[in-house]
C-alpha atoms as a PDB file:
ATOM      1  CA  MET A   1      28.919  32.397 -35.490  1.00  0.00           C
ATOM      2  CA  ILE A   2      29.125  30.099 -32.362  1.00  0.00           C
ATOM      3  CA  ILE A   3      31.271  27.028 -32.400  1.00  0.00           C
ATOM      4  CA  MET A   4      30.894  24.561 -29.914  1.00  0.00           C
ATOM      5  CA  ASN A   5      33.283  22.334 -29.193  1.00  0.00           C
ATOM      6  CA  GLU A   6      33.413  19.373 -26.509  1.00  0.00           C
ATOM      7  CA  ILE A   7      33.428  20.603 -22.587  1.00  0.00           C
ATOM      8  CA  ASP A   8      37.092  19.908 -21.281  1.00  0.00           C
ATOM      9  CA  PHE A   9      36.115  17.412 -18.342  1.00  0.00           C
ATOM     10  CA  GLU A  10      39.666  17.990 -16.557  1.00  0.00           C
ATOM     11  CA  GLU A  11      37.984  21.979 -16.712  1.00  0.00           C
ATOM     12  CA  CYS A  12      34.627  20.525 -15.206  1.00  0.00           C
ATOM     13  CA  LEU A  13      36.459  18.128 -12.671  1.00  0.00           C
ATOM     14  CA  LYS A  14      38.182  21.437 -10.800  1.00  0.00           C
ATOM     15  CA  ASP A  15      35.843  23.391 -11.399  1.00  0.00           C
ATOM     16  CA  SER A  16      37.926  26.552 -13.206  1.00  0.00           C
ATOM     17  CA  PRO A  17      36.871  29.754 -14.248  1.00  0.00           C
ATOM     18  CA  VAL A  18      37.878  27.836 -17.986  1.00  0.00           C
ATOM     19  CA  TYR A  19      35.106  25.676 -17.097  1.00  0.00           C
ATOM     20  CA  ARG A  20      32.552  27.946 -16.278  1.00  0.00           C
ATOM     21  CA  ASN A  21      32.562  29.791 -19.874  1.00  0.00           C
ATOM     22  CA  GLN A  22      32.645  26.592 -21.809  1.00  0.00           C
ATOM     23  CA  LEU A  23      29.997  26.059 -20.076  1.00  0.00           C
ATOM     24  CA  ARG A  24      28.172  29.456 -20.330  1.00  0.00           C
ATOM     25  CA  GLN A  25      28.766  29.542 -24.291  1.00  0.00           C
ATOM     26  CA  ALA A  26      26.989  25.536 -24.095  1.00  0.00           C
ATOM     27  CA  THR A  27      24.201  27.342 -22.460  1.00  0.00           C
ATOM     28  CA  ASN A  28      23.873  29.767 -24.909  1.00  0.00           C
ATOM     29  CA  HIS A  29      25.210  27.628 -28.047  1.00  0.00           C
ATOM     30  CA  ILE A  30      22.102  25.398 -26.780  1.00  0.00           C
ATOM     31  CA  ASP A  31      19.575  28.077 -26.543  1.00  0.00           C
ATOM     32  CA  MET A  32      20.338  28.338 -30.434  1.00  0.00           C
ATOM     33  CA  LEU A  33      19.852  25.288 -31.054  1.00  0.00           C
ATOM     34  CA  GLU A  34      17.093  24.712 -29.136  1.00  0.00           C
ATOM     35  CA  ASP A  35      15.178  28.460 -31.342  1.00  0.00           C
ATOM     36  CA  ARG A  36      16.477  26.919 -34.777  1.00  0.00           C
ATOM     37  CA  LEU A  37      15.174  23.513 -34.035  1.00  0.00           C
ATOM     38  CA  GLU A  38      11.701  25.113 -33.498  1.00  0.00           C
ATOM     39  CA  GLN A  39      12.160  26.841 -35.914  1.00  0.00           C
ATOM     40  CA  MET A  40      12.997  24.193 -38.209  1.00  0.00           C
ATOM     41  CA  SER A  41      10.352  22.275 -36.940  1.00  0.00           C
ATOM     42  CA  LYS A  42       7.310  25.003 -37.347  1.00  0.00           C
ATOM     43  CA  SER A  43       8.442  24.931 -40.638  1.00  0.00           C
ATOM     44  CA  CYS A  44       8.272  20.814 -41.343  1.00  0.00           C
ATOM     45  CA  ASN A  45       4.431  21.232 -39.217  1.00  0.00           C
ATOM     46  CA  ALA A  46       3.786  23.522 -42.091  1.00  0.00           C
ATOM     47  CA  VAL A  47       5.003  22.026 -45.095  1.00  0.00           C
ATOM     48  CA  ILE A  48       2.948  18.767 -43.957  1.00  0.00           C
ATOM     49  CA  ASN A  49      -0.178  20.755 -43.240  1.00  0.00           C
ATOM     50  CA  ILE A  50      -0.516  22.658 -46.510  1.00  0.00           C
ATOM     51  CA  GLY A  51       0.294  19.015 -47.948  1.00  0.00           C
ATOM     52  CA  LYS A  52      -2.557  17.302 -46.752  1.00  0.00           C
ATOM     53  CA  THR A  53      -4.523  20.376 -47.988  1.00  0.00           C
ATOM     54  CA  PHE A  54      -3.295  19.967 -51.628  1.00  0.00           C
ATOM     55  CA  VAL A  55      -4.013  15.501 -51.137  1.00  0.00           C
ATOM     56  CA  GLN A  56      -7.402  16.571 -49.884  1.00  0.00           C
ATOM     57  CA  GLU A  57      -8.076  19.340 -53.156  1.00  0.00           C
ATOM     58  CA  PHE A  58      -6.231  16.699 -55.549  1.00  0.00           C
ATOM     59  CA  GLN A  59      -8.981  13.833 -54.126  1.00  0.00           C
ATOM     60  CA  LYS A  60     -12.200  16.631 -54.909  1.00  0.00           C
ATOM     61  CA  PHE A  61     -10.143  17.594 -58.129  1.00  0.00           C
ATOM     62  CA  LEU A  62      -9.598  13.549 -58.547  1.00  0.00           C
ATOM     63  CA  LYS A  63     -14.184  12.695 -57.837  1.00  0.00           C
ATOM     64  CA  SER A  64     -15.140  15.896 -60.047  1.00  0.00           C
ATOM     65  CA  ILE A  65     -12.777  14.339 -63.053  1.00  0.00           C
ATOM     66  CA  TYR A  66     -15.239  11.331 -62.880  1.00  0.00           C
ATOM     67  CA  ASP A  67     -18.265  12.731 -62.201  1.00  0.00           C
ATOM     68  CA  VAL A  68     -17.463  14.878 -65.497  1.00  0.00           C
ATOM     69  CA  ARG A  69     -16.793  11.451 -67.711  1.00  0.00           C
ATOM     70  CA  GLU A  70     -20.246  10.231 -66.402  1.00  0.00           C
ATOM     71  CA  LEU A  71     -21.577  12.554 -68.987  1.00  0.00           C
ATOM     72  CA  PHE A  72     -19.622  10.839 -71.889  1.00  0.00           C
ATOM     73  CA  ALA A  73     -20.904   7.295 -70.690  1.00  0.00           C
ATOM     74  CA  SER A  74     -22.490   7.357 -74.465  1.00  0.00           C
ATOM     75  CA  ASP A  75     -19.280   7.862 -75.979  1.00  0.00           C
ATOM     76  CA  ASP A  76     -16.154   4.696 -75.545  1.00  0.00           C
ATOM     77  CA  VAL A  77     -13.560   6.272 -76.208  1.00  0.00           C
ATOM     78  CA  THR A  78     -13.753   9.787 -73.823  1.00  0.00           C
ATOM     79  CA  PHE A  79     -14.915   7.224 -70.995  1.00  0.00           C
ATOM     80  CA  LYS A  80     -12.690   4.954 -71.008  1.00  0.00           C
ATOM     81  CA  SER A  81      -9.693   7.969 -71.084  1.00  0.00           C
ATOM     82  CA  LEU A  82     -10.812   9.762 -68.419  1.00  0.00           C
ATOM     83  CA  ALA A  83     -11.437   7.094 -66.669  1.00  0.00           C
ATOM     84  CA  LYS A  84      -7.184   6.503 -67.601  1.00  0.00           C
ATOM     85  CA  PHE A  85      -6.232   9.438 -66.794  1.00  0.00           C
ATOM     86  CA  GLY A  86      -7.933   9.289 -63.302  1.00  0.00           C
ATOM     87  CA  GLU A  87      -6.334   6.239 -62.044  1.00  0.00           C
ATOM     88  CA  TYR A  88      -2.807   7.926 -63.237  1.00  0.00           C
ATOM     89  CA  LEU A  89      -3.589  10.750 -60.889  1.00  0.00           C
ATOM     90  CA  SER A  90      -4.801   8.772 -58.307  1.00  0.00           C
ATOM     91  CA  GLU A  91      -1.585   7.331 -58.171  1.00  0.00           C
ATOM     92  CA  ILE A  92       0.326  10.309 -58.080  1.00  0.00           C
ATOM     93  CA  GLN A  93      -1.880  11.334 -55.332  1.00  0.00           C
ATOM     94  CA  ALA A  94      -1.104   8.636 -53.416  1.00  0.00           C
ATOM     95  CA  LEU A  95       2.417   9.380 -53.968  1.00  0.00           C
ATOM     96  CA  PHE A  96       2.264  12.573 -52.899  1.00  0.00           C
ATOM     97  CA  SER A  97       0.075  11.564 -49.645  1.00  0.00           C
ATOM     98  CA  SER A  98       3.477   8.825 -48.778  1.00  0.00           C
ATOM     99  CA  LEU A  99       5.741  12.066 -49.466  1.00  0.00           C
ATOM    100  CA  PHE A 100       4.196  14.008 -46.223  1.00  0.00           C
ATOM    101  CA  GLU A 101       3.238  11.150 -44.108  1.00  0.00           C
ATOM    102  CA  GLN A 102       6.925   9.868 -44.150  1.00  0.00           C
ATOM    103  CA  THR A 103       8.168  13.911 -43.604  1.00  0.00           C
ATOM    104  CA  SER A 104       5.840  13.874 -40.529  1.00  0.00           C
ATOM    105  CA  ASN A 105       7.044  10.130 -39.221  1.00  0.00           C
ATOM    106  CA  SER A 106      10.790  11.093 -40.472  1.00  0.00           C
ATOM    107  CA  VAL A 107      11.486  14.205 -39.893  1.00  0.00           C
ATOM    108  CA  LEU A 108       9.026  15.980 -37.665  1.00  0.00           C
ATOM    109  CA  ARG A 109       8.799  12.755 -35.803  1.00  0.00           C
ATOM    110  CA  THR A 110      12.893  13.628 -35.201  1.00  0.00           C
ATOM    111  CA  LEU A 111      12.637  16.630 -34.466  1.00  0.00           C
ATOM    112  CA  THR A 112      10.219  17.089 -32.252  1.00  0.00           C
ATOM    113  CA  ARG A 113      12.313  14.250 -29.472  1.00  0.00           C
ATOM    114  CA  MET A 114      15.377  16.477 -30.469  1.00  0.00           C
ATOM    115  CA  LEU A 115      13.461  19.204 -28.323  1.00  0.00           C
ATOM    116  CA  LYS A 116      10.897  17.440 -26.591  1.00  0.00           C
ATOM    117  CA  GLU A 117      13.486  14.507 -24.855  1.00  0.00           C
ATOM    118  CA  ASP A 118      16.793  15.579 -25.898  1.00  0.00           C
ATOM    119  CA  ILE A 119      17.361  19.445 -24.885  1.00  0.00           C
ATOM    120  CA  ARG A 120      14.960  19.405 -22.104  1.00  0.00           C
ATOM    121  CA  LYS A 121      16.943  16.621 -20.349  1.00  0.00           C
ATOM    122  CA  VAL A 122      20.295  18.635 -20.466  1.00  0.00           C
ATOM    123  CA  LYS A 123      18.224  21.840 -19.955  1.00  0.00           C
ATOM    124  CA  ASP A 124      16.921  20.211 -16.635  1.00  0.00           C
ATOM    125  CA  GLN A 125      20.029  18.752 -15.651  1.00  0.00           C
ATOM    126  CA  GLY A 126      21.126  22.851 -16.397  1.00  0.00           C
ATOM    127  CA  LYS A 127      18.540  23.803 -13.348  1.00  0.00           C
ATOM    128  CA  LEU A 128      19.628  21.220 -11.184  1.00  0.00           C
ATOM    129  CA  PHE A 129      23.530  22.215 -11.612  1.00  0.00           C
ATOM    130  CA  GLU A 130      22.507  25.402 -11.299  1.00  0.00           C
ATOM    131  CA  ARG A 131      21.039  24.899  -7.476  1.00  0.00           C
ATOM    132  CA  LEU A 132      23.943  22.811  -6.120  1.00  0.00           C
ATOM    133  CA  SER A 133      26.417  25.195  -7.597  1.00  0.00           C
ATOM    134  CA  SER A 134      24.380  27.995  -5.356  1.00  0.00           C
ATOM    135  CA  ASP A 135      24.120  25.571  -2.228  1.00  0.00           C
ATOM    136  CA  TYR A 136      28.051  25.044  -2.725  1.00  0.00           C
ATOM    137  CA  ASP A 137      28.769  28.930  -2.955  1.00  0.00           C
ATOM    138  CA  ILE A 138      26.848  28.979   0.360  1.00  0.00           C
ATOM    139  CA  ALA A 139      28.035  25.663   2.322  1.00  0.00           C
ATOM    140  CA  LEU A 140      31.564  27.480   1.309  1.00  0.00           C
ATOM    141  CA  GLN A 141      30.728  30.520   3.265  1.00  0.00           C
ATOM    142  CA  LYS A 142      28.884  29.034   6.048  1.00  0.00           C
ATOM    143  CA  ASN A 143      32.295  26.971   6.672  1.00  0.00           C
ATOM    144  CA  ALA A 144      34.531  30.180   6.541  1.00  0.00           C
ATOM    145  CA  ASP A 145      32.105  31.639   8.720  1.00  0.00           C
ATOM    146  CA  ALA A 146      32.517  28.729  11.056  1.00  0.00           C
ATOM    147  CA  SER A 147      35.691  28.369  11.107  1.00  0.00           C
ATOM    148  CA  LYS A 148      35.806  32.067  13.192  1.00  0.00           C
ATOM    149  CA  THR A 149      33.375  29.800  16.188  1.00  0.00           C
ATOM    150  CA  LYS A 150      32.704  26.956  18.212  1.00  0.00           C
ATOM    151  CA  SER A 151      34.887  23.960  17.194  1.00  0.00           C
ATOM    152  CA  HIS A 152      31.735  21.602  17.405  1.00  0.00           C
ATOM    153  CA  VAL A 153      29.512  23.938  14.686  1.00  0.00           C
ATOM    154  CA  CYS A 154      32.918  23.705  12.566  1.00  0.00           C
ATOM    155  CA  GLU A 155      32.686  20.248  12.687  1.00  0.00           C
ATOM    156  CA  ASP A 156      29.432  20.554  11.012  1.00  0.00           C
ATOM    157  CA  THR A 157      29.246  23.016   8.532  1.00  0.00           C
ATOM    158  CA  SER A 158      32.427  20.778   7.291  1.00  0.00           C
ATOM    159  CA  LYS A 159      30.549  17.811   6.928  1.00  0.00           C
ATOM    160  CA  ILE A 160      28.154  19.596   4.386  1.00  0.00           C
ATOM    161  CA  LEU A 161      30.547  20.852   3.127  1.00  0.00           C
ATOM    162  CA  ILE A 162      32.160  17.941   1.851  1.00  0.00           C
ATOM    163  CA  ALA A 163      28.272  16.871   0.930  1.00  0.00           C
ATOM    164  CA  THR A 164      27.318  19.542  -1.017  1.00  0.00           C
ATOM    165  CA  ARG A 165      30.530  19.425  -2.946  1.00  0.00           C
ATOM    166  CA  SER A 166      30.143  15.662  -3.391  1.00  0.00           C
ATOM    167  CA  CYS A 167      26.758  15.916  -4.703  1.00  0.00           C
ATOM    168  CA  PHE A 168      27.852  19.102  -7.288  1.00  0.00           C
ATOM    169  CA  GLY A 169      30.761  17.248  -8.725  1.00  0.00           C
ATOM    170  CA  HIS A 170      28.916  14.347  -9.606  1.00  0.00           C
ATOM    171  CA  THR A 171      25.900  16.593 -10.862  1.00  0.00           C
ATOM    172  CA  SER A 172      28.588  18.622 -12.946  1.00  0.00           C
ATOM    173  CA  ILE A 173      30.720  15.907 -14.141  1.00  0.00           C
ATOM    174  CA  ASP A 174      26.989  14.011 -15.658  1.00  0.00           C
ATOM    175  CA  TYR A 175      25.865  17.735 -16.958  1.00  0.00           C
ATOM    176  CA  THR A 176      28.622  18.307 -18.724  1.00  0.00           C
ATOM    177  CA  TYR A 177      28.237  14.385 -20.337  1.00  0.00           C
ATOM    178  CA  GLN A 178      25.165  15.409 -21.215  1.00  0.00           C
ATOM    179  CA  ILE A 179      26.243  18.127 -22.960  1.00  0.00           C
ATOM    180  CA  ASN A 180      29.022  16.444 -24.876  1.00  0.00           C
ATOM    181  CA  VAL A 181      26.554  13.614 -26.177  1.00  0.00           C
ATOM    182  CA  LEU A 182      24.080  16.241 -27.424  1.00  0.00           C
ATOM    183  CA  PHE A 183      26.537  17.933 -29.355  1.00  0.00           C
ATOM    184  CA  ASN A 184      27.958  15.019 -31.165  1.00  0.00           C
ATOM    185  CA  GLN A 185      24.450  13.600 -31.201  1.00  0.00           C
ATOM    186  CA  HIS A 186      22.901  16.348 -33.006  1.00  0.00           C
ATOM    187  CA  LYS A 187      25.416  16.608 -35.050  1.00  0.00           C
ATOM    188  CA  ILE A 188      25.040  13.482 -36.862  1.00  0.00           C
ATOM    189  CA  GLU A 189      21.359  12.868 -36.433  1.00  0.00           C
ATOM    190  CA  LEU A 190      21.023  16.211 -37.985  1.00  0.00           C
ATOM    191  CA  ILE A 191      23.239  14.633 -41.015  1.00  0.00           C
ATOM    192  CA  GLU A 192      21.784  11.504 -41.137  1.00  0.00           C
ATOM    193  CA  LEU A 193      17.749  12.616 -41.197  1.00  0.00           C
ATOM    194  CA  LEU A 194      18.630  15.252 -44.014  1.00  0.00           C
ATOM    195  CA  LEU A 195      20.304  12.449 -46.174  1.00  0.00           C
ATOM    196  CA  SER A 196      17.178  10.388 -45.505  1.00  0.00           C
ATOM    197  CA  TYR A 197      14.611  13.425 -46.195  1.00  0.00           C
ATOM    198  CA  ILE A 198      16.968  14.037 -49.459  1.00  0.00           C
ATOM    199  CA  ASN A 199      16.115   9.783 -50.491  1.00  0.00           C
ATOM    200  CA  ILE A 200      13.202  10.117 -49.606  1.00  0.00           C
ATOM    201  CA  HIS A 201      12.095  12.831 -51.997  1.00  0.00           C
ATOM    202  CA  LYS A 202      14.902  11.210 -54.462  1.00  0.00           C
ATOM    203  CA  ALA A 203      12.042   7.730 -54.533  1.00  0.00           C
ATOM    204  CA  PHE A 204       9.332   9.867 -54.634  1.00  0.00           C
ATOM    205  CA  PHE A 205      10.712  11.742 -57.915  1.00  0.00           C
ATOM    206  CA  HIS A 206      11.573   8.140 -59.414  1.00  0.00           C
ATOM    207  CA  GLN A 207       8.449   6.233 -58.679  1.00  0.00           C
ATOM    208  CA  GLY A 208       7.037   9.797 -60.178  1.00  0.00           C
ATOM    209  CA  HIS A 209       9.340   9.524 -63.527  1.00  0.00           C
ATOM    210  CA  GLU A 210       8.413   5.422 -63.780  1.00  0.00           C
ATOM    211  CA  LEU A 211       5.124   6.187 -63.415  1.00  0.00           C
ATOM    212  CA  LEU A 212       5.093   8.510 -65.778  1.00  0.00           C
ATOM    213  CA  SER A 213       7.070   7.845 -68.094  1.00  0.00           C
ATOM    214  CA  ILE A 214       6.896   4.187 -68.551  1.00  0.00           C
ATOM    215  CA  ASP A 215       3.602   2.844 -67.615  1.00  0.00           C
ATOM    216  CA  THR A 216       1.907   5.773 -69.360  1.00  0.00           C
ATOM    217  CA  GLU A 217       3.749   5.366 -72.473  1.00  0.00           C
ATOM    218  CA  ARG A 218       1.543   2.534 -73.857  1.00  0.00           C
ATOM    219  CA  ASP A 219      -1.926   3.860 -72.844  1.00  0.00           C
ATOM    220  CA  PHE A 220      -1.228   7.142 -74.146  1.00  0.00           C
ATOM    221  CA  ASN A 221      -0.228   5.857 -77.275  1.00  0.00           C
ATOM    222  CA  VAL A 222      -3.858   3.737 -77.655  1.00  0.00           C
ATOM    223  CA  ILE A 223      -5.579   6.734 -76.444  1.00  0.00           C
ATOM    224  CA  THR A 224      -3.646   9.258 -79.225  1.00  0.00           C
ATOM    225  CA  SER A 225      -4.291   6.619 -82.299  1.00  0.00           C
ATOM    226  CA  GLN A 226      -8.486   6.579 -81.441  1.00  0.00           C
END
């Protein structure tokens, strides 16, 4: 298990071996996070698609109940009872439909944003960091080589080195900041997301309980007595 801590900004400013090691750990952690969030997103999407299929088939089942009811039009008790059962089942279908819609709008949308926006932004910044790190190494080498040649060449390479170092430094700070924000933000968001999803289910079961234990009691007693 990789335990990820915030990257030290002081080490970042020094571009120390400690910083580079922290950076390697962070990029490995981001890769793992991306992979597991993708699996989570795929599973969530599968749940939603299966749920939509369930709702569609449930709708067909409801239609078949009403179709059967028509065969008992002459029997008032059976005709009205099947109609009443159909109404309750229709409300149950609406609850399931709402559950899967909220799953899509809440969980799947948030996971997609984490993957497509948050992590991608950090990874793009990482690519820029690697490119500028390479440019900085080249500038250092050229400056070292130029010190052995003519003074005007040395002056030019020195200016390039200063500019490259400045650009690399700003990029390092920005990259480190984005990594730290990503970890802290996602820890909070994942907790809030799943807490919200549990509450969605809590509301789903509460509404279902009210429907089937309170609203149906009177109607079922009437039907039973008939």
